[in-house]
XYZ file of C-alpha atoms in Angstrom:
572
model
C 102.998 55.794 131.459
C 102.855 56.834 127.811
C 103.393 60.440 128.898
C 107.050 59.717 129.770
C 107.795 58.025 126.466
C 106.447 60.987 124.536
C 108.980 62.330 122.059
C 110.292 65.834 122.756
C 108.825 68.561 120.538
C 112.348 69.831 119.717
C 113.404 66.434 118.378
C 110.277 66.224 116.204
C 110.875 69.718 114.774
C 114.489 68.807 113.897
C 113.334 65.547 112.273
C 110.738 67.406 110.218
C 113.440 69.838 109.059
C 111.677 72.842 110.676
C 114.606 73.527 113.052
C 118.342 72.949 112.724
C 120.329 71.397 115.562
C 121.972 74.814 116.179
C 118.585 76.534 116.434
C 117.397 73.793 118.792
C 120.348 74.553 121.070
C 119.469 78.301 121.083
C 115.880 77.573 122.177
C 116.934 75.033 124.814
C 119.363 77.598 126.239
C 116.543 80.159 126.573
C 114.217 77.593 128.171
C 116.207 77.754 131.405
C 115.737 81.513 131.813
C 111.983 81.796 131.193
C 108.650 80.201 131.994
C 107.677 80.238 128.320
C 107.226 76.966 126.482
C 109.549 75.576 123.802
C 107.218 76.338 120.878
C 106.459 79.899 122.031
C 110.181 80.741 122.257
C 110.940 79.231 118.819
C 108.053 81.130 117.157
C 108.809 84.472 118.896
C 112.479 84.188 117.812
C 111.297 83.757 114.237
C 112.893 80.296 113.921
C 109.654 78.684 112.746
C 106.089 79.730 112.006
C 103.141 78.608 114.085
C 101.817 76.338 111.289
C 104.991 74.207 111.569
C 104.681 74.198 115.362
C 101.037 73.038 115.162
C 101.971 70.195 112.779
C 104.790 69.050 115.108
C 102.467 69.241 118.167
C 99.921 67.088 116.332
C 102.626 64.515 115.546
C 103.928 64.541 119.148
C 100.479 63.937 120.655
C 99.320 61.650 117.843
C 96.462 63.991 116.917
C 95.199 65.194 113.550
C 96.461 68.580 112.258
C 93.885 70.838 110.571
C 94.572 73.822 108.310
C 92.105 76.630 109.160
C 93.450 79.048 106.544
C 90.135 79.684 104.714
C 87.880 78.165 107.332
C 84.274 79.407 107.634
C 82.676 79.083 111.057
C 79.378 77.178 110.984
C 76.726 79.281 112.735
C 74.541 76.184 113.281
C 77.276 74.666 115.464
C 77.787 77.966 117.267
C 74.118 78.119 118.227
C 74.552 74.879 120.189
C 77.295 76.377 122.386
C 77.208 78.929 125.231
C 77.680 82.404 123.649
C 81.090 83.132 125.113
C 82.566 79.604 124.928
C 84.751 80.063 121.831
C 86.298 83.192 123.354
C 86.833 81.768 126.830
C 88.279 78.427 125.749
C 89.826 79.645 122.464
C 88.678 76.886 120.098
C 86.720 76.356 116.896
C 83.890 73.758 116.776
C 84.180 71.379 113.783
C 81.458 68.768 114.467
C 78.933 68.254 117.253
C 76.887 65.121 117.945
C 74.752 64.244 120.972
C 77.673 62.716 122.842
C 80.833 64.175 121.370
C 82.306 67.336 119.932
C 85.283 67.688 117.571
C 87.183 70.942 118.073
C 90.352 72.635 116.802
C 92.698 74.123 119.421
C 96.211 75.557 119.299
C 97.284 74.159 122.686
C 96.069 70.561 123.141
C 98.101 70.231 126.379
C 95.956 72.758 128.279
C 94.132 69.977 130.153
C 92.468 72.132 132.843
C 90.800 74.366 130.282
C 89.697 71.445 128.120
C 88.252 69.569 131.125
C 86.205 72.616 132.053
C 84.935 72.914 128.480
C 83.948 69.223 128.515
C 81.867 69.852 131.637
C 80.261 72.965 130.131
C 79.150 71.318 126.892
C 78.493 67.925 128.533
C 80.050 66.000 125.652
C 83.262 64.072 125.131
C 85.815 66.208 123.328
C 87.987 65.064 120.438
C 90.896 67.328 119.532
C 92.399 68.541 116.291
C 95.442 70.837 116.285
C 95.513 74.163 114.412
C 97.971 77.052 114.420
C 97.383 79.916 116.857
C 97.198 82.612 114.143
C 94.742 80.698 111.907
C 92.612 79.837 114.944
C 92.430 83.487 116.079
C 91.411 84.634 112.591
C 88.724 81.920 112.362
C 87.301 83.005 115.734
C 87.299 86.691 114.750
C 85.610 86.409 111.355
C 82.261 85.039 110.247
C 78.613 85.999 110.651
C 78.086 83.664 113.608
C 80.814 85.406 115.531
C 79.022 88.719 115.224
C 75.985 87.237 116.931
C 78.232 85.832 119.637
C 79.896 89.224 120.007
C 76.556 90.916 120.487
C 75.610 88.498 123.244
C 79.017 88.312 124.798
C 79.516 92.074 124.865
C 77.138 92.157 127.779
C 79.728 90.278 129.830
C 82.657 92.151 128.373
C 84.162 95.027 130.228
C 84.775 98.160 128.265
C 86.731 100.318 130.641
C 86.687 104.037 130.131
C 90.138 105.464 130.665
C 90.326 109.000 132.022
C 93.494 111.067 132.172
C 94.024 113.421 135.082
C 96.176 116.573 134.997
C 99.124 114.712 136.463
C 99.042 112.462 133.427
C 98.272 109.230 135.228
C 95.283 107.227 134.121
C 92.348 106.791 136.455
C 90.050 103.980 135.434
C 86.372 104.449 135.864
C 85.294 100.872 135.341
C 81.875 100.561 133.813
C 80.885 96.943 134.164
C 77.977 95.855 132.127
C 75.959 94.225 134.833
C 72.205 93.780 134.556
C 71.486 96.990 136.412
C 73.499 99.170 134.008
C 71.390 101.193 131.630
C 70.395 99.822 128.210
C 71.980 102.928 126.645
C 75.423 102.066 128.068
C 74.936 98.514 126.804
C 73.912 99.776 123.373
C 76.940 102.047 122.982
C 79.382 99.464 124.289
C 77.943 96.763 122.041
C 78.116 99.137 119.066
C 81.770 99.924 119.787
C 82.700 96.228 120.113
C 80.784 95.323 116.949
C 82.427 98.177 115.009
C 85.889 97.025 116.122
C 85.175 93.445 115.053
C 84.072 94.657 111.603
C 87.214 96.835 111.094
C 85.131 100.030 110.948
C 86.937 103.387 110.928
C 83.943 105.492 112.044
C 80.565 105.057 113.722
C 77.817 107.438 112.563
C 74.776 108.035 114.755
C 72.139 109.772 112.638
C 68.615 110.872 113.527
C 65.890 111.158 110.918
C 62.119 110.693 110.442
C 62.312 106.970 111.151
C 64.381 107.171 114.329
C 68.063 106.762 115.122
C 70.304 104.945 112.621
C 73.726 103.600 113.499
C 76.089 103.178 110.551
C 79.684 101.975 110.242
C 82.212 103.234 107.733
C 84.047 100.120 106.530
C 86.766 100.523 103.894
C 85.528 104.046 103.256
C 81.840 103.243 102.625
C 78.895 103.539 105.033
C 76.834 100.465 105.990
C 73.789 100.382 108.243
C 74.596 98.453 111.422
C 71.075 97.474 112.480
C 67.412 98.414 112.356
C 66.460 101.988 113.284
C 66.112 102.669 117.011
C 63.139 104.590 118.402
C 63.624 108.353 118.276
C 63.204 108.915 122.006
C 66.532 107.107 122.601
C 68.356 109.782 120.654
C 68.877 112.254 123.527
C 70.172 109.649 126.037
C 72.564 108.168 123.419
C 74.074 111.577 122.675
C 74.192 112.465 126.396
C 76.042 109.225 127.115
C 78.612 110.050 124.421
C 79.010 113.543 125.879
C 79.617 112.116 129.355
C 82.245 109.732 127.944
C 83.970 112.573 126.060
C 83.639 115.077 128.947
C 81.541 117.518 126.907
C 78.809 119.904 128.030
C 75.540 117.965 128.289
C 73.386 121.082 128.593
C 74.675 122.592 125.320
C 72.650 121.343 122.360
C 72.809 124.113 119.794
C 76.475 124.246 118.831
C 78.891 121.609 117.490
C 81.157 119.981 120.078
C 84.315 117.919 119.704
C 85.788 115.588 122.276
C 87.679 112.357 122.697
C 87.698 109.341 124.966
C 89.790 106.227 125.466
C 88.538 102.739 126.089
C 90.467 99.743 127.307
C 89.162 96.689 125.513
C 90.806 93.459 126.614
C 94.520 94.136 126.555
C 94.562 97.188 124.297
C 93.664 100.840 124.680
C 91.826 102.451 121.785
C 91.302 106.171 121.185
C 88.017 107.591 119.935
C 87.351 111.084 118.620
C 83.775 112.321 118.888
C 82.123 115.036 116.827
C 78.626 116.141 117.848
C 76.591 118.246 115.457
C 73.192 119.941 115.953
C 70.576 118.863 113.385
C 66.912 119.585 112.808
C 66.053 116.373 114.705
C 68.304 117.056 117.699
C 71.950 116.079 117.523
C 73.977 113.655 115.408
C 77.330 112.147 116.332
C 80.305 110.642 114.535
C 82.888 108.599 116.430
C 86.260 108.140 114.720
C 88.057 104.973 115.857
C 91.824 105.226 116.143
C 92.836 101.632 116.727
C 96.611 101.874 116.485
C 97.186 98.159 116.863
C 94.761 97.141 114.136
C 96.495 99.528 111.727
C 99.673 97.608 112.449
C 98.139 94.148 112.084
C 96.198 95.079 108.924
C 99.406 96.253 107.293
C 101.674 93.469 108.617
C 104.317 96.146 109.028
C 104.294 99.603 107.528
C 105.987 99.370 104.132
C 105.100 100.968 100.824
C 104.657 97.503 99.267
C 102.053 96.544 101.865
C 100.091 99.713 101.113
C 99.761 98.433 97.554
C 101.713 101.223 95.830
C 102.856 100.020 92.396
C 106.489 98.999 91.898
C 107.263 101.830 89.466
C 106.015 104.529 91.863
C 107.757 102.959 94.878
C 111.130 103.286 93.107
C 110.464 106.945 92.269
C 109.180 107.768 95.762
C 112.096 106.007 97.500
C 114.537 108.240 95.646
C 112.715 111.339 96.880
C 112.333 110.349 100.541
C 116.062 109.619 100.788
C 117.088 113.128 99.709
C 118.932 115.122 102.394
C 116.497 118.066 102.534
C 113.411 119.550 100.897
C 109.682 118.883 101.170
C 107.694 115.735 100.396
C 103.992 116.575 100.127
C 101.168 114.012 100.253
C 97.716 115.161 99.272
C 94.193 113.753 99.082
C 90.798 114.026 100.814
C 90.166 112.999 104.435
C 90.670 109.286 105.018
C 92.696 108.653 101.865
C 95.591 107.136 103.832
C 97.954 110.135 103.587
C 99.310 109.805 107.132
C 99.762 106.044 106.763
C 101.856 106.586 103.626
C 104.027 109.097 105.482
C 104.437 106.631 108.366
C 105.546 103.987 105.865
C 108.044 106.456 104.359
C 109.412 107.366 107.806
C 109.731 103.686 108.754
C 111.752 103.067 105.598
C 114.269 105.892 106.158
C 114.560 105.432 109.926
C 118.054 104.056 110.494
C 118.682 105.477 113.969
C 121.320 107.875 112.614
C 118.871 110.742 112.159
C 116.636 112.543 114.619
C 113.065 112.236 113.348
C 110.350 114.348 114.993
C 106.643 114.412 114.137
C 103.852 116.728 115.204
C 100.384 115.284 114.676
C 96.736 115.723 115.621
C 96.420 113.159 117.147
C 99.352 110.696 117.063
C 97.672 107.821 115.207
C 100.339 105.159 115.291
C 103.388 104.760 117.519
C 106.721 104.584 115.703
C 109.798 103.207 117.483
C 112.641 105.641 118.014
C 110.690 108.628 116.654
C 109.735 111.604 118.830
C 105.997 112.122 118.277
C 104.276 115.236 119.614
C 100.459 115.447 119.823
C 98.903 118.846 119.077
C 97.027 120.228 122.074
C 94.918 123.232 121.064
C 93.471 123.674 124.588
C 96.926 124.117 126.048
C 98.018 126.336 123.161
C 100.254 123.804 121.380
C 99.326 124.386 117.744
C 101.061 123.019 114.631
C 102.863 126.352 114.108
C 104.010 126.690 117.734
C 105.091 123.055 117.937
C 106.953 123.276 114.628
C 108.932 126.324 115.844
C 109.974 124.424 118.975
C 110.847 121.284 116.977
C 113.397 123.264 114.965
C 115.229 124.089 118.205
C 115.290 120.357 119.065
C 117.928 119.570 116.423
C 115.899 117.388 114.013
C 117.067 115.973 110.681
C 113.646 114.947 109.411
C 110.299 116.410 110.408
C 106.745 115.227 109.763
C 103.948 117.779 110.094
C 100.567 116.017 110.373
C 98.740 118.587 108.267
C 99.260 122.103 106.942
C 96.056 124.055 107.559
C 97.166 127.688 107.820
C 99.698 130.049 106.283
C 101.818 130.293 109.457
C 102.470 126.530 109.523
C 103.048 126.538 105.736
C 105.567 129.382 106.084
C 107.612 127.625 108.797
C 107.479 124.263 106.963
C 108.816 125.861 103.740
C 111.538 127.697 105.705
C 112.574 124.419 107.402
C 112.798 122.643 104.045
C 114.937 125.485 102.662
C 117.300 125.419 105.657
C 118.392 121.815 105.264
C 115.641 119.712 106.880
C 113.647 117.013 105.135
C 109.972 117.857 105.787
C 107.115 115.387 105.233
C 103.617 116.807 105.353
C 100.027 116.424 104.136
C 97.629 118.950 102.599
C 93.974 118.602 101.666
C 93.744 119.020 97.894
C 92.327 116.983 95.029
C 95.399 116.410 92.876
C 99.063 117.292 92.595
C 98.393 120.610 90.830
C 95.735 121.896 93.247
C 98.336 121.693 96.033
C 100.492 124.291 94.363
C 97.498 126.633 94.177
C 96.703 126.006 97.857
C 100.181 127.081 98.975
C 100.240 130.160 96.762
C 96.791 131.159 98.173
C 98.288 130.848 101.656
C 100.650 133.646 100.726
C 103.775 131.517 100.226
C 106.283 132.937 97.729
C 106.014 130.660 94.637
C 109.784 130.741 94.032
C 110.614 129.603 97.588
C 107.892 126.979 97.487
C 108.946 125.284 94.252
C 112.635 125.399 95.089
C 112.082 123.498 98.377
C 109.552 121.018 96.931
C 110.975 117.566 96.056
C 107.758 115.849 95.036
C 103.981 115.840 95.426
C 102.141 112.561 95.888
C 98.355 112.506 95.393
C 96.642 109.463 96.837
C 93.285 107.660 97.035
C 92.233 104.292 98.419
C 90.289 101.781 96.319
C 88.594 98.787 97.919
C 89.943 95.344 97.078
C 87.358 92.902 95.773
C 86.781 90.066 98.266
C 88.792 87.003 97.173
C 86.246 84.583 98.693
C 83.238 85.688 96.654
C 84.510 87.597 93.601
C 83.496 86.263 90.204
C 84.742 87.034 86.676
C 82.580 89.379 84.624
C 82.545 90.090 80.902
C 81.835 93.623 79.671
C 81.043 94.574 76.084
C 83.256 97.247 74.492
C 80.424 99.776 74.785
C 80.024 99.081 78.514
C 83.756 99.593 79.020
C 83.644 102.867 77.078
C 80.641 103.993 79.158
C 82.703 103.114 82.253
C 85.402 105.467 80.983
C 88.069 102.897 80.102
C 89.654 101.920 76.782
C 88.482 98.408 75.755
C 91.833 97.715 74.012
C 93.674 97.988 77.312
C 91.649 95.157 78.851
C 91.755 92.646 75.982
C 92.545 89.230 77.438
C 92.401 90.509 81.047
C 90.062 88.980 83.622
C 87.846 91.587 85.292
C 85.900 90.804 88.451
C 82.728 91.939 90.165
C 81.875 91.596 93.848
C 78.971 89.649 95.330
C 79.231 89.613 99.123
C 79.744 86.756 101.583
C 80.406 86.125 105.279
C 84.104 86.964 105.018
C 83.376 90.507 103.780
C 80.120 90.962 105.773
C 78.130 91.016 102.548
C 79.935 94.083 101.177
C 81.836 92.339 98.369
C 85.073 94.099 99.303
C 87.723 93.453 101.922
C 90.598 95.816 102.644
C 91.874 98.719 100.585
C 94.873 99.454 98.445
C 96.529 102.792 97.610
C 96.555 104.334 94.140
C 98.946 107.247 93.669
C 100.138 109.879 91.236
C 103.650 111.156 91.886
C 104.907 114.439 90.468
C 108.673 114.883 90.709
C 109.655 118.498 90.242
C 112.222 119.106 87.522
C 113.517 122.520 86.416
C 111.071 122.750 83.502
C 108.024 122.139 85.744
C 109.397 124.568 88.373
C 109.696 127.302 85.705
C 106.136 126.642 84.511
C 104.766 126.959 88.076
C 106.603 130.239 88.702
C 105.296 131.514 85.356
C 101.759 130.619 86.611
C 100.803 128.742 83.429
C 97.299 127.124 83.235
C 96.825 123.684 84.800
C 96.326 121.980 81.399
C 99.801 123.046 80.304
C 101.239 121.813 83.628
C 99.468 118.477 83.157
C 100.894 118.037 79.673
C 104.415 118.778 80.955
C 103.936 116.339 83.847
C 102.761 113.568 81.498
C 105.831 114.212 79.337
C 108.007 113.900 82.462
C 106.556 110.420 83.030
C 103.792 111.084 85.576
C 101.049 108.446 85.661
C 97.827 110.026 86.901
C 95.420 108.603 89.499
C 93.135 107.261 86.796
C 96.025 105.318 85.188
C 96.953 103.906 88.575
C 93.329 102.838 89.225
C 93.047 101.155 85.797
C 96.253 99.249 86.565
C 94.626 97.802 89.711
C 91.537 96.902 87.643
C 93.662 95.126 85.027
C 95.415 93.148 87.794
C 92.027 91.889 89.065
C 92.444 93.638 92.424
C 89.363 95.879 92.233
C 86.194 96.426 90.160
C 85.151 98.865 87.436
C 82.401 100.255 89.667
C 84.947 100.929 92.428
C 87.482 102.790 90.283
C 84.676 105.007 88.949
C 83.586 105.730 92.524
C 87.058 106.928 93.468
C 88.525 108.572 90.344
C 87.336 110.808 87.513
C 87.546 109.839 83.876
C 90.364 111.993 82.471
C-alpha cells in the first residue's frame, strides 16, 4: 500500500527549492507527450542537475543518497562480481558481505533489473542513490575497471563499418565468439582498452623482444602490456590491413588506410599507417573519437581549452574581424584544429556561411558545411578551396596548408574579403612567415592579409588526486630554466601517479599559446626581411608573451610541473 502514498518527485523537488512551481508545470505538460520520466525531462531541459534529482529520488524512496564525485572503485569488491555485472546493471559496489551487498544506482525504481542482479550475485541488495553522471564516471575510471574491460571485451561486439560506393553503410559484424581468432580478440581488446584510457594513438612496434603495443595518452607513449611473441606480428598487421582494406601481399612500402568501428552506440574513426621496418612492419592507429573530444571539453570554448584570459581577449578581437587570415601553428597533435573549432563555435551566429575543408573532418559542428578531403577521388585542399569560393562563404577554415597552390588560394581569399582560418606546421610564430615565403607567396600580399598568428602547444595537467607540493632550491630552478624570483611564495607541484591517472601522474592537457598580432611596424619589418631576433624584439615590445612565458604562467598557477614545461618548451 505504501506505494500509493509515496510523495510525487515533482512535489519533493519544489519543496527542496530545486524547481519552481512554473518549471514544475512545464515538465508536467511535457510528460503527457512523451514516454520519458519526470526526472529525465527536467534534467534534459536544464531545469536541474542530476545531483539534485538523485537527492530528491533518495528522499522520495527513503533511501540514502551518496556522492560519488571522487569515488575510487575497490578492485577487491569487483573481483567478487561477474566481470560484466557493473556494465550490464549499471551500478557501483560499495560493500559486500556473505549475505548482502550495498550498491549505488541512479535508478532505484528499475525493479526488474535489480531483481535479476540479486539472483546473479545471490545476495540481498541494499540500495544507495547516486547521480547518473557521477555513477558513469565511477564505472569508467579505476584500475579494476580496466581488468573488467579486458574480460568483458570478449563479449563486446566491435562492429566494423564498411562504406559502399552508394554511401550506405554495410555492417560486417565480427562477433567475438570463442571460435574467432585470438588475433581479432587481441586487436579488439586493445582498441577498447585504448578508448577507456583516453588514448589518441595505438602504436604497434616490433623489436628484438617481440611485439610491443603502446598508447599515446596526453601526448606521451605508455606501454600497454608485456611484449607479445614475434611470430604474432605478421597476423596482427594482416588483420589491420584487412580492416583498413589495404593490400595484404604488399610488405615493402608504407600504406595508409582507415576503418570505422561501431562501439556501443557510437561510431569511431581510425586512421592506420603501416610502415616497413627491419623486423617486418609496424603500425600506428590514430583514434578519432569525435564524441570524446566533445565530452572532454564540455563544449568547445577557448576557456575550456585553458587559454589564458589575456590571450583570449586578444584572440577574440582577431577572429571577429570581417576578413583576413588567422593562422594557427604548432607540431602535429598540438591541438591546432581544436582551437580553430573553438574559434568557429564562438563566431557562429547563423548569419554567416561557414565552410570548412579538412582531412579528415574530426568533429562535427552544427550549422557548418564541412567537406572531407578525398585524395583518391581527386578532391584535394586546393581543388576543394576553389569550389568553396563559388559556394558563397563568409568564413572558411582550411584544415592545413601543405603546398603553395593551397597557400596561394587561401591568401587570395583573405585578400578578397573572406575570413580564412587555417593551420600550418611550424615551430613558432616567426617560422610561419618563412614557410609561406618559401612557398613562393608574395611577402607583401601575405602580410597585408594576415590578422594574427597563434603558436600553440599542449602541456599535461598534473593529476589533482595524487599531486604533491615540491620545494626547489634557487639553483634547481635556474637549472630548470626559470627565474627563482618569479616563483617566490608560489606552490609548485610534482606528479606521482595513481589509479585516476593510470599511474602517469598527469590527467588531461591544457593549451599554452603565443599570439602575434600584426601591426604596421611588424608588417614593415617582415617585408624588409629583417633577422628573426629583431622581429622577436619588436613583437615583445608590441606585448607578445612567448610560449615559454605562457608555460611558466601555468606552472605558477599549480596546473603543471617544471619537468613538463621543459619537455614542451625551450628556455628562451
